[in-house]
Every structure is written in structure tokens, then in C-alpha cells.
Short mmCIF file of C-alpha atoms in Angstrom, two decimals:
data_model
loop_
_atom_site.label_atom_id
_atom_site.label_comp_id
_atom_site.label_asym_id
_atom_site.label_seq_id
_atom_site.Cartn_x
_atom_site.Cartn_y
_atom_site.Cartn_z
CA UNK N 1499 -23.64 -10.34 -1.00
CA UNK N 1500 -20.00 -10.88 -1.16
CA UNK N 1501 -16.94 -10.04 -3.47
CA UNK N 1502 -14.83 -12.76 -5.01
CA UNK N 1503 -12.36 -11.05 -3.88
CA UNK N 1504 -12.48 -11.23 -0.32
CA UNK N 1505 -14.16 -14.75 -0.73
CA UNK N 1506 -10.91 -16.39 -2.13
CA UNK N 1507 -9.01 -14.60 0.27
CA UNK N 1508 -10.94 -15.81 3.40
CA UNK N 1509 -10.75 -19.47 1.77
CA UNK N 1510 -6.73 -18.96 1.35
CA UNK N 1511 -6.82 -17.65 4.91
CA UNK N 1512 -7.03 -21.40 6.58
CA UNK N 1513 -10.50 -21.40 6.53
CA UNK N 1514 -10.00 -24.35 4.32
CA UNK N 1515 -7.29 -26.46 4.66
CA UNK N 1516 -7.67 -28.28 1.18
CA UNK N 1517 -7.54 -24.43 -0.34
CA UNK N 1518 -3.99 -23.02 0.36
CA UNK N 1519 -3.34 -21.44 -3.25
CA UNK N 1520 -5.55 -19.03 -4.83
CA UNK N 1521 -5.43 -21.30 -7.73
CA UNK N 1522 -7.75 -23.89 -6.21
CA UNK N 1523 -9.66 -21.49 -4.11
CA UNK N 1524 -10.58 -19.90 -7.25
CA UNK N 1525 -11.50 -23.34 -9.09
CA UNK N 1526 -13.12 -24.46 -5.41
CA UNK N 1527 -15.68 -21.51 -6.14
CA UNK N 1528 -16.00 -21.89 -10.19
CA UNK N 1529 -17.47 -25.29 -9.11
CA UNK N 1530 -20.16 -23.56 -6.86
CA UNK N 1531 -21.44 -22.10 -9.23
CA UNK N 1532 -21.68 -24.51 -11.06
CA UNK N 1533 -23.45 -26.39 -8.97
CA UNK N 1534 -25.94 -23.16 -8.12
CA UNK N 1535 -24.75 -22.50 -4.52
CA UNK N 1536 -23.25 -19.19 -5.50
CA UNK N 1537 -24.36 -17.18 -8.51
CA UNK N 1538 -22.35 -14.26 -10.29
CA UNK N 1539 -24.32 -10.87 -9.40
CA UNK N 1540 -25.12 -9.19 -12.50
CA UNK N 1541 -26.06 -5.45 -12.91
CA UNK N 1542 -30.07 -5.17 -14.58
CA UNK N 1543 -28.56 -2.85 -17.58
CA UNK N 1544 -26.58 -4.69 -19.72
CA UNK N 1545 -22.67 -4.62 -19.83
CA UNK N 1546 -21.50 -4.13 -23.60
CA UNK N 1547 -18.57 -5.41 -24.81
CA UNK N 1548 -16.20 -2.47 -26.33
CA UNK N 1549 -14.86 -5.14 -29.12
CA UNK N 1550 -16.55 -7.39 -30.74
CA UNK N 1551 -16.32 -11.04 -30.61
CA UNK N 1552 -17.48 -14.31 -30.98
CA UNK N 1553 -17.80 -14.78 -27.13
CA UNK N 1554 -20.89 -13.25 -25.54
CA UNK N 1555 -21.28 -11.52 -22.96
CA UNK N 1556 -23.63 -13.91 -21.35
CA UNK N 1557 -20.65 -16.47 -21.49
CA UNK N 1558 -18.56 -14.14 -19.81
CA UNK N 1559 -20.38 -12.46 -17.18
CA UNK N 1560 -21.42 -16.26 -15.95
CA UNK N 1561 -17.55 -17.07 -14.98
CA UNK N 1562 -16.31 -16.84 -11.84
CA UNK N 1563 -13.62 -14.09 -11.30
CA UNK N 1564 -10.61 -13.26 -8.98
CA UNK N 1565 -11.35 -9.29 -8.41
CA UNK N 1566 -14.05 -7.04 -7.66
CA UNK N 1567 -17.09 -9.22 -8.57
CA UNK N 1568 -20.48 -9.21 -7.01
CA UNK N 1569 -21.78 -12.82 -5.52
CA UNK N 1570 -24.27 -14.01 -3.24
CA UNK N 1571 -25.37 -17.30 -2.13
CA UNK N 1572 -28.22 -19.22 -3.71
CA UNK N 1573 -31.60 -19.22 -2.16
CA UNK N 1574 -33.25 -22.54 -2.62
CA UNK N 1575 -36.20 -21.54 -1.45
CA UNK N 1576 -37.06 -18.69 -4.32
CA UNK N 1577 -39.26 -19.35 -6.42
CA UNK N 1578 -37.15 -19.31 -9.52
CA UNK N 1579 -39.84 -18.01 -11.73
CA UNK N 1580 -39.89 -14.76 -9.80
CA UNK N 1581 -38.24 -12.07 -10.85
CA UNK N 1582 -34.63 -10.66 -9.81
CA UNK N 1583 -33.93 -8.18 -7.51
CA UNK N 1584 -32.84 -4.88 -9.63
CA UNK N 1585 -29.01 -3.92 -8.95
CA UNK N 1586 -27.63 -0.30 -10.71
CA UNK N 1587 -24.24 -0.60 -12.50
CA UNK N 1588 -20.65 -1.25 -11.84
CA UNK N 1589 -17.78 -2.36 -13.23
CA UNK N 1590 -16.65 -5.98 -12.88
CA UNK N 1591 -12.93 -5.85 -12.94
CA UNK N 1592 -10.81 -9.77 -12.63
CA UNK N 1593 -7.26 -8.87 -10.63
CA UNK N 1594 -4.25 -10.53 -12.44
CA UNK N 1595 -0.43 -11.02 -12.12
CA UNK N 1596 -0.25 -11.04 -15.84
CA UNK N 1597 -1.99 -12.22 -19.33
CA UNK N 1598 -0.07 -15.36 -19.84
CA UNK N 1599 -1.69 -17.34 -20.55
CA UNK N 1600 -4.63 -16.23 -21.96
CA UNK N 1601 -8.28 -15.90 -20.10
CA UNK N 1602 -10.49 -18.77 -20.01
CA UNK N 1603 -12.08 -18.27 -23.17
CA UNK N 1604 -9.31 -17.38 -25.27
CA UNK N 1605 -9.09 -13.97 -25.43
CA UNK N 1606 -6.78 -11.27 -23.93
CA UNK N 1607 -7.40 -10.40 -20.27
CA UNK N 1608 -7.40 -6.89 -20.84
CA UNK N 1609 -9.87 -6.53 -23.49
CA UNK N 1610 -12.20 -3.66 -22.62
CA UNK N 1611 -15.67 -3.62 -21.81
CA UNK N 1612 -17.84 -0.35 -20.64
CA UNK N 1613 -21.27 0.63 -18.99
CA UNK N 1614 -23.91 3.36 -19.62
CA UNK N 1615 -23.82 6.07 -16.87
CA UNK N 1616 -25.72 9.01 -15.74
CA UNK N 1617 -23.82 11.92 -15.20
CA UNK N 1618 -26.96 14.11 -13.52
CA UNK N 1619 -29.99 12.85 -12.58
CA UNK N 1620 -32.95 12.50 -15.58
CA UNK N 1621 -35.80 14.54 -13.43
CA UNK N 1622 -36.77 17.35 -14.41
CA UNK N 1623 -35.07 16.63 -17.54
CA UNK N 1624 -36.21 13.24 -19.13
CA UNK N 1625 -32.80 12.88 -21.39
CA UNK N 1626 -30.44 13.87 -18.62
CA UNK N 1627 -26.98 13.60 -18.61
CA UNK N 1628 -25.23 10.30 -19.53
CA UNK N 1629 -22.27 8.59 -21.48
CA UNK N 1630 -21.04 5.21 -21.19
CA UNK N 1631 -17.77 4.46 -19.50
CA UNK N 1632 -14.94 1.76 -20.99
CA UNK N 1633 -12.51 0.22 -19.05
CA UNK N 1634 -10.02 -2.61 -18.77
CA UNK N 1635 -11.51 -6.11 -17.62
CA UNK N 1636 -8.99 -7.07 -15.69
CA UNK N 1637 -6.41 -4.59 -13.29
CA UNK N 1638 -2.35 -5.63 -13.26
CA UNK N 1639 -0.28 -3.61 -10.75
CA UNK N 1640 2.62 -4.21 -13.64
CA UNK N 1641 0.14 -2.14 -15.96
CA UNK N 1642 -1.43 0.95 -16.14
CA UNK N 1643 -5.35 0.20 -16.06
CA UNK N 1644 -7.10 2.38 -18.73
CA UNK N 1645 -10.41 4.24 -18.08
CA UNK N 1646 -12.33 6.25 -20.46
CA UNK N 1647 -15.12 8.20 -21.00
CA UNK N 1648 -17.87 8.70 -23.90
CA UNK N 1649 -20.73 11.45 -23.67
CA UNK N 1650 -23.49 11.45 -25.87
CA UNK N 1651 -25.75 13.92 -23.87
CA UNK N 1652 -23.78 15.58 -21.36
CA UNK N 1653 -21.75 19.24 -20.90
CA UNK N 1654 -18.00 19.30 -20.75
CA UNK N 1655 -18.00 20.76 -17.02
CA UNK N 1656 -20.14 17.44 -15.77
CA UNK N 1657 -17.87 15.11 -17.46
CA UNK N 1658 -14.96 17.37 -15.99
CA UNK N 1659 -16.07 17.35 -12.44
CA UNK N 1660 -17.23 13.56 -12.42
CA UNK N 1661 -13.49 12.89 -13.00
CA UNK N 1662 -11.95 14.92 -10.66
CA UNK N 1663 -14.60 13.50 -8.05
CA UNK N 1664 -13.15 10.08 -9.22
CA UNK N 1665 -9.56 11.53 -9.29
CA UNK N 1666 -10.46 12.75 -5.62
CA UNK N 1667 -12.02 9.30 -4.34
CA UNK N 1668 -8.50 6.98 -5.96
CA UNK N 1669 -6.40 9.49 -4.26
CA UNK N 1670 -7.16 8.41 -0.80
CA UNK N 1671 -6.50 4.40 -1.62
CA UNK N 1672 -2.73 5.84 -3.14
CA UNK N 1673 -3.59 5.50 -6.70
CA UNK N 1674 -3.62 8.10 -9.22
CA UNK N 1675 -6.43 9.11 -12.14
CA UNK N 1676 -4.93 11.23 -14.86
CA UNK N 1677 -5.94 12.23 -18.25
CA UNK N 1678 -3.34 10.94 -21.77
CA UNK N 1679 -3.95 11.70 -25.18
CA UNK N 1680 -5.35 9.11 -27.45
CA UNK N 1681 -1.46 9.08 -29.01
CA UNK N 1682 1.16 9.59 -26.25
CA UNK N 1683 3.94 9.14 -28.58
CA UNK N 1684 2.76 11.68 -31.68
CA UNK N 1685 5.22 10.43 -34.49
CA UNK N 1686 6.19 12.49 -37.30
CA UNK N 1687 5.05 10.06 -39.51
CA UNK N 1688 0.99 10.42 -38.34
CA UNK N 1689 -0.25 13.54 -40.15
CA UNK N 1690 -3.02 14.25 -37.38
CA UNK N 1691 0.09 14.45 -34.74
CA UNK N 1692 1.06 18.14 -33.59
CA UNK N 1693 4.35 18.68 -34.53
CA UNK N 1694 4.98 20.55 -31.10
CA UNK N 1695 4.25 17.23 -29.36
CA UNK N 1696 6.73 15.45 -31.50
CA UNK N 1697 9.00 12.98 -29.22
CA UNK N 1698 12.75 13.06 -27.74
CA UNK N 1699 14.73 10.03 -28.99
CA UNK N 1700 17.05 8.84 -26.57
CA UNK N 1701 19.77 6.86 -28.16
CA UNK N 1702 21.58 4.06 -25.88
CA UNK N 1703 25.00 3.02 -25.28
CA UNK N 1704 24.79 -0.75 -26.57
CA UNK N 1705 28.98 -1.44 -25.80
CA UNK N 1706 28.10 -0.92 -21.86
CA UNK N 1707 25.78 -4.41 -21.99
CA UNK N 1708 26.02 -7.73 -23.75
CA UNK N 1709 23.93 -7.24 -26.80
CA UNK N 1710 21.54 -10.75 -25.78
CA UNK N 1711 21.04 -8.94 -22.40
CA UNK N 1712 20.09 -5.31 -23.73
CA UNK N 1713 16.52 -5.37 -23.66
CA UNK N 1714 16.37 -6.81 -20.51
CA UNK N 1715 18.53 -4.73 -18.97
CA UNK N 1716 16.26 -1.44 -20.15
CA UNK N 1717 12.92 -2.58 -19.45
CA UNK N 1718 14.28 -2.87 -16.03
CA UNK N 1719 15.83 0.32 -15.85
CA UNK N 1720 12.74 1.97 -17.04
CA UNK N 1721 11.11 0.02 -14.02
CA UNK N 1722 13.27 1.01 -12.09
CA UNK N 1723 12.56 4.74 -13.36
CA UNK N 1724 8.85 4.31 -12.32
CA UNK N 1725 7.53 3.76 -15.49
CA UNK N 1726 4.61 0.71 -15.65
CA UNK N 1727 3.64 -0.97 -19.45
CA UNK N 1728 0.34 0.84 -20.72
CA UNK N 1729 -0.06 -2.63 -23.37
CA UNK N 1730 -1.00 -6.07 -22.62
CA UNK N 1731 2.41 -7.26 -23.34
CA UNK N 1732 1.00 -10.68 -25.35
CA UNK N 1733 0.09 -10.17 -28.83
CA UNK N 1734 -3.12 -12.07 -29.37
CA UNK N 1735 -4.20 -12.99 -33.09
CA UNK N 1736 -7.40 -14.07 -34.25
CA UNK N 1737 -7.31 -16.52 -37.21
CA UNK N 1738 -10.84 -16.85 -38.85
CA UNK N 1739 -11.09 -20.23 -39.79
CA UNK N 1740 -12.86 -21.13 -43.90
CA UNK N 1741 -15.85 -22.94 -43.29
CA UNK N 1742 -19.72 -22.65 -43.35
CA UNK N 1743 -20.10 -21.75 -40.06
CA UNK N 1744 -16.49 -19.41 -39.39
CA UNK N 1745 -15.08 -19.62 -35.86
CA UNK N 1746 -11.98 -17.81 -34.40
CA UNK N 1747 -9.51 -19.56 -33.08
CA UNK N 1748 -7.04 -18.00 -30.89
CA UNK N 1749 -3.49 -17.93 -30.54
CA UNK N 1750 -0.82 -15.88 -29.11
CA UNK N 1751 2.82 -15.35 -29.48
CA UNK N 1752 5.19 -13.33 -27.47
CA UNK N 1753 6.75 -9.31 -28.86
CA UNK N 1754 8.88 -9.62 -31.93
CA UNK N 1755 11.97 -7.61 -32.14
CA UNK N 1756 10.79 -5.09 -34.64
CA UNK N 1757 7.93 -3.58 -32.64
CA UNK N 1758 7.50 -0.88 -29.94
CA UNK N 1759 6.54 -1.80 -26.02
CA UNK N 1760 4.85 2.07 -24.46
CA UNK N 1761 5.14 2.71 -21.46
CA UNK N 1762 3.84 5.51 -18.62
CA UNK N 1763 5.50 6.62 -15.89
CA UNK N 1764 3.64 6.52 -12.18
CA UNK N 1765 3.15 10.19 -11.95
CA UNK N 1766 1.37 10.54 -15.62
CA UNK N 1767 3.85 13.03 -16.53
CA UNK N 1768 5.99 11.27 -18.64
CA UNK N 1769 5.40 8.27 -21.69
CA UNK N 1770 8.17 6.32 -23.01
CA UNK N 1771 8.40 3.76 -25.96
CA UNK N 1772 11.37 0.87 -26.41
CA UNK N 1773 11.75 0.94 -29.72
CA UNK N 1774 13.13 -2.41 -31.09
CA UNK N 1775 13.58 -1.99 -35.10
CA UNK N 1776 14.55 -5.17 -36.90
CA UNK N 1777 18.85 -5.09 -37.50
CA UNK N 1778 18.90 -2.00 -35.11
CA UNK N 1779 19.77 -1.62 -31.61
CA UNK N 1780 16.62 -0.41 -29.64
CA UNK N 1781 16.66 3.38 -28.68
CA UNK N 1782 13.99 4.76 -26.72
CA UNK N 1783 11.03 7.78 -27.68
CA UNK N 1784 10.18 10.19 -24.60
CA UNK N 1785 7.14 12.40 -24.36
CA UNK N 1786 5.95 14.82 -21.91
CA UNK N 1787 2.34 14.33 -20.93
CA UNK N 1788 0.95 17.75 -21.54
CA UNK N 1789 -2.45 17.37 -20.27
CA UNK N 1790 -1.81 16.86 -16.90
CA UNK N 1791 -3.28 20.14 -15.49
CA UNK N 1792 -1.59 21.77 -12.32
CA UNK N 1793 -4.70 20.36 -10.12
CA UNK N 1794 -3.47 16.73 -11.49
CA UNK N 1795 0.31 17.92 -10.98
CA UNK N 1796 -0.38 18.47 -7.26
CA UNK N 1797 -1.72 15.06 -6.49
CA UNK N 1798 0.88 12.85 -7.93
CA UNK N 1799 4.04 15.94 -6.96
CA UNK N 1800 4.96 16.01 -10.71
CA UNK N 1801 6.42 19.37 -11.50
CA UNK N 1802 7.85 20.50 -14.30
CA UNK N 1803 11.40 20.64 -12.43
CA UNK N 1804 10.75 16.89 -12.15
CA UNK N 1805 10.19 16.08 -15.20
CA UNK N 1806 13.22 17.55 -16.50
CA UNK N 1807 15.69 16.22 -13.74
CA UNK N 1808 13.92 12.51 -14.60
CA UNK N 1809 14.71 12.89 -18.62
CA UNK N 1810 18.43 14.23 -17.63
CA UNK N 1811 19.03 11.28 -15.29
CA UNK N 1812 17.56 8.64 -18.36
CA UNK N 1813 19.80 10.70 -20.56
CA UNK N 1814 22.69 10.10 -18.43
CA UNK N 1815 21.92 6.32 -18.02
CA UNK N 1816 20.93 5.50 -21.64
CA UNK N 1817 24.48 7.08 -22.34
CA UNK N 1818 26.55 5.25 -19.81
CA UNK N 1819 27.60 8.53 -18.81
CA UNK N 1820 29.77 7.86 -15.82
CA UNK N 1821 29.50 4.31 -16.98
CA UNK N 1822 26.36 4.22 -15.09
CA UNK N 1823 23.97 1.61 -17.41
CA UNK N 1824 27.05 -0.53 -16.85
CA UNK N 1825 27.22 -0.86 -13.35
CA UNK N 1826 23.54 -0.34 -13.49
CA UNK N 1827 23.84 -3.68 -15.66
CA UNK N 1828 26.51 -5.58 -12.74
CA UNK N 1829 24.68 -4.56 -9.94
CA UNK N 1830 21.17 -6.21 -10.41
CA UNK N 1831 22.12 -9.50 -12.32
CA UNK N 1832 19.27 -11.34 -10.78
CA UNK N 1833 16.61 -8.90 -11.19
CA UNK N 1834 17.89 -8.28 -14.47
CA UNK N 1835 18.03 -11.93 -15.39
CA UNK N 1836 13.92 -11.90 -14.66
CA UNK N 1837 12.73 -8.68 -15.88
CA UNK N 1838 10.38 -10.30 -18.06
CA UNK N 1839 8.28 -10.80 -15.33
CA UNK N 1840 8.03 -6.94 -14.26
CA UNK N 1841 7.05 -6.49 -18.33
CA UNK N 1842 6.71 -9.14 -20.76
CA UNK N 1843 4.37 -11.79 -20.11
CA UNK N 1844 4.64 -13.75 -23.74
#
């Protein structure tokens, strides 16, 4: 047993001479399967699909994948009647620059599915523990990858310390597990919001940059801040097609000007949205992340000195105080030039 992962990299590796790209190292094993000399490990419980569609999950699961995906090699000489060996759960995750264009079978790369999972063991009691966990398909380094949790039979203090066991486990590979609200940026305008969680607005300076090199120049800057995309950054619309039998055809088109792009910053202790009303110059919301607990604080060093000494510093930038967005703007014209590629993939 093998991971995709590792078995694209080894043919990349000049293993294969024909295979230098990943691209054809990943299209060199979609054709084993194919042809039954490797077959996608799947888990014996099944893996739901978070939002429905019109592909199934039998389609999906059967497609070779660039991440952290179980295969093995055929064995020609089981008998193919007998029955499967029994694997336990995991979570089949495809690793991605970006979701342009769109997956193989149309639909966004990002799209969540989830997995039942026992939080304590069923013996001596026969319901046990257990919730089922949703997560992103696919992981972008240029994204933040979302992971949640749903209990059905379970006790806040299991759930609690089956995080910070996961929280524990990330740490030591450098990443960083920490808990956001279901609306980082609580608007005014959303009755359920708590007014004491209401947003800063940050105006910017728009005379410091050429007005058809604005945006550009702050999705940078907020990269350059720390701050990753928590959106797939391609808007994907499903158009349900009049007939007897409906089918959804897919199509995608890139952020219009009058929408919002949310952001989170590395440390989980800060959210940001680019607002970009239509006839307006964009302006920015922050938001303070408040339920990152102190045993969260001390993994990823956010303090609360930190977080006010990064909202000063955007301040001063967004205001081209000290002319700073402007020779913020002149001194990365390259970078700048691309930063679609750090953000937008439309």
C-alpha cells in the first residue's frame, strides 16, 4: 500500500524518464487504473458527500488523486469474488496549486466531504461516542484548509480534547489547528451577529496607487501581512438545465468587483475581508479572532500585543502614512504585477 503522493513523486524523481512533470505522472497513473494494475483504496464505511450533487461518490472516490490517497497494486491472482480486506476511515485529501480550472468532473476542488468518527470506544457502552468530521477535498498552501466537527452522541470535553490532540499532532509538522466562528466578519447588518464582535473598517489611500493596479497591490500586501484566502477564489455556478431528465452543467467565472474576498491571517488571530463595492474604492473589514484560547495563543505566539501592533502597522499602510503603500506599491512591481497567483485563481 502506497500514497499517490509519494508515487508521483518517485515517478517525477527520474525513475521514469518519459514522466518529468507531475502532469503526466499523474495521467501515467490515472491510466493504471484504468487498466486494473493499481486500484484507489477505499475506507469500508462510506465517505458522504457534505453537498449534494449530481456526481456520486462512487464516481469520485474511483479517480486517481495527487495527495494523500491510499493505493495498492492489483493482485491478479485474487479471486475477485472474494471479499475485500476491511480498512477503518480517513480522509482522502487531493494537494493543489489552485482551483483553476475546475476538478475533473466539474465541480470546485474544495467542495467538502466528511466521515463518521468515534470519539471513545463503543464497549461497554454500545452507542459510544461519535460525530462525523467535514473537511476540504483538496489542501492549497495559498488557502486556509477548513476542518470541522459534528457530534451527535458525544460530551463537549471529548470533542475538546480530540482537537487539542489534533492541534498537538499538526504542531510538530509546523502547521497550526485553531478554532473560527461560523461568521468571522459579524456585520451589522446580520441580526444573529454580536454587536461586540462588530468589525474595524480600514479605509485606504487610493491617490498612493494607480486605480487599475489597487486591488492587486492589496491582496499582496495582505500576503505580505501573513494573511492566506479562507474561499476558493473561483465562483462556480450550477445552471440546471429544462428537460425530462435535468442535468447541471457547470461553469465558472472569475470575482466580480462588487463582492468581498475573506481572508485569515497565519496565526488565527486575525480575519480580514477586501471589500470591493460596485462605483467604490475597496476598503478593508478587520476582526479579531476571539476564540483563540491562550493554550491556542501559545502555539502559533499570537498575543494580544501582536495583534494590536499588526492592525496599527495595516493602519499605517492602508493610509500611506509615511507614504508607505506607495513605495510599498514601487518596490515589488513584479510581484505585484502577479498577485493573482498568491489569491485569485479565476
Amino acid at each position: 500500500m502506497f500514497l499517490s503522493y509519494d508515487f508521483v513523486n518517485w515517478l517525477t524523481a527520474g525513475n521514469v524518464k518519459e514522466l518529468a512533470t507531475r502532469e503526466n505522472a499523474i495521467k501515467f497513473a490515472s491510466d493504471l487504473v484504468d487498466l486494473e494494475i493499481i486500484e484507489i483504496v477505499r475506507a469500508t464505511d462510506v465517505e458522504y458527500d457534505e453537498l449534494e450533487s449530481c456526481i456520486s461518490s462512487e464516481s469520485e472516490a474511483r479517480l486517481f488523486r495527487y495527495g494523500f490517497q491510499l493505493c495498492t497494486f492489483v493482485d491478479t491472482e485474487r479471486d475477485r469474488e472474494a471479499p475485500h480486506p476491511s480498512y477503518s476511515r480517513w480522509m482522502r485529501v487531493e494537494f493543489i496549486p489552485n482551483c483553476a480550472p475546475v476538478g475533473p468532473l466539474g465541480e470546485c476542488r474544495f467542495k467538502q466531504a466528511a466521515i463518521d468518527l468515534d470519539f471513545a470506544p463503543r464497549d461497554p457502552c454500545p452507542l459510544g461516542e461519535w460525530g462525523r468530521v467535514v473537511y476540504d477535498r483538496s489542501f492549497c498552501e495559498l488557502k486556509a484548509f477548513e476542518l470541522s466537527i459534528k457530534w451527535f452522541m458525544a460530551t463537549g470535553q471529548t470533542v475538546a480534547d480530540t482537537v487539542y490532540t489534533w492541534q498537538s499532532k499538526i504542531s510538530k509538522e509546523r502547521f497550526f489547528l485553531f478554532p473560527v466562528p461560523e461568521d468571522p466578519i459579524a456585520l451589522p447588518k446580520d441580526v444573529n451577529s454580536n454587536p461586540l464582535r462588530c468589525p474595524i473598517r480600514v479605509q485606504v489611500n487610493q491617490e498612493a496607487i494607480p486605480s487599475h493596479m489597487l486591488e492587486r497591490t492589496l491582496q499582496y500586501l495582505l500576503f505580505c501581512f501573513g494573511f492566506c484566502a479562507m474561499e476558493c477564489s473561483v465562483k462556480h455556478v450550477n445552471q440546471v438545465l429544462g428537460s425530462s431528465l435535468a442535468s447541471n452543467e457547470t461553469s465558472f467565472e472569475g470575482r466580480h468587483s462588487n463582492e468581498s474576498s475573506l481572508y485569515i491571517h497565519q496565526t488565527g488571530g486575525m480575519f480580514v475581508s477586501l471589500e470591493k463595492p460596485s462605483n467604490h474604492p475597496p476598503f478593508f473589514f478587520w476582526a479579531w479572532n476571539h476564540m483563540l484560547t491562550r493554550k491556542y495563543r501559545q502555539e502559533s505566539q499570537c498575543s494580544e500585543a501582536f495583534q494590536d501592533y499588526m492592525l496599527r502597522e495595516f493602519r499605517k499602510y492602508c493610509g500611506n502614512v509615511d507614504n508607505k503603500l506607495y513605495h510599498f506599491y514601487t518596490s515589488v512591481p513584479e510581484a505585484i504585477n502577479t498577485a493573482d497567483c498568491f489569491f485569485s485563481t479565476g
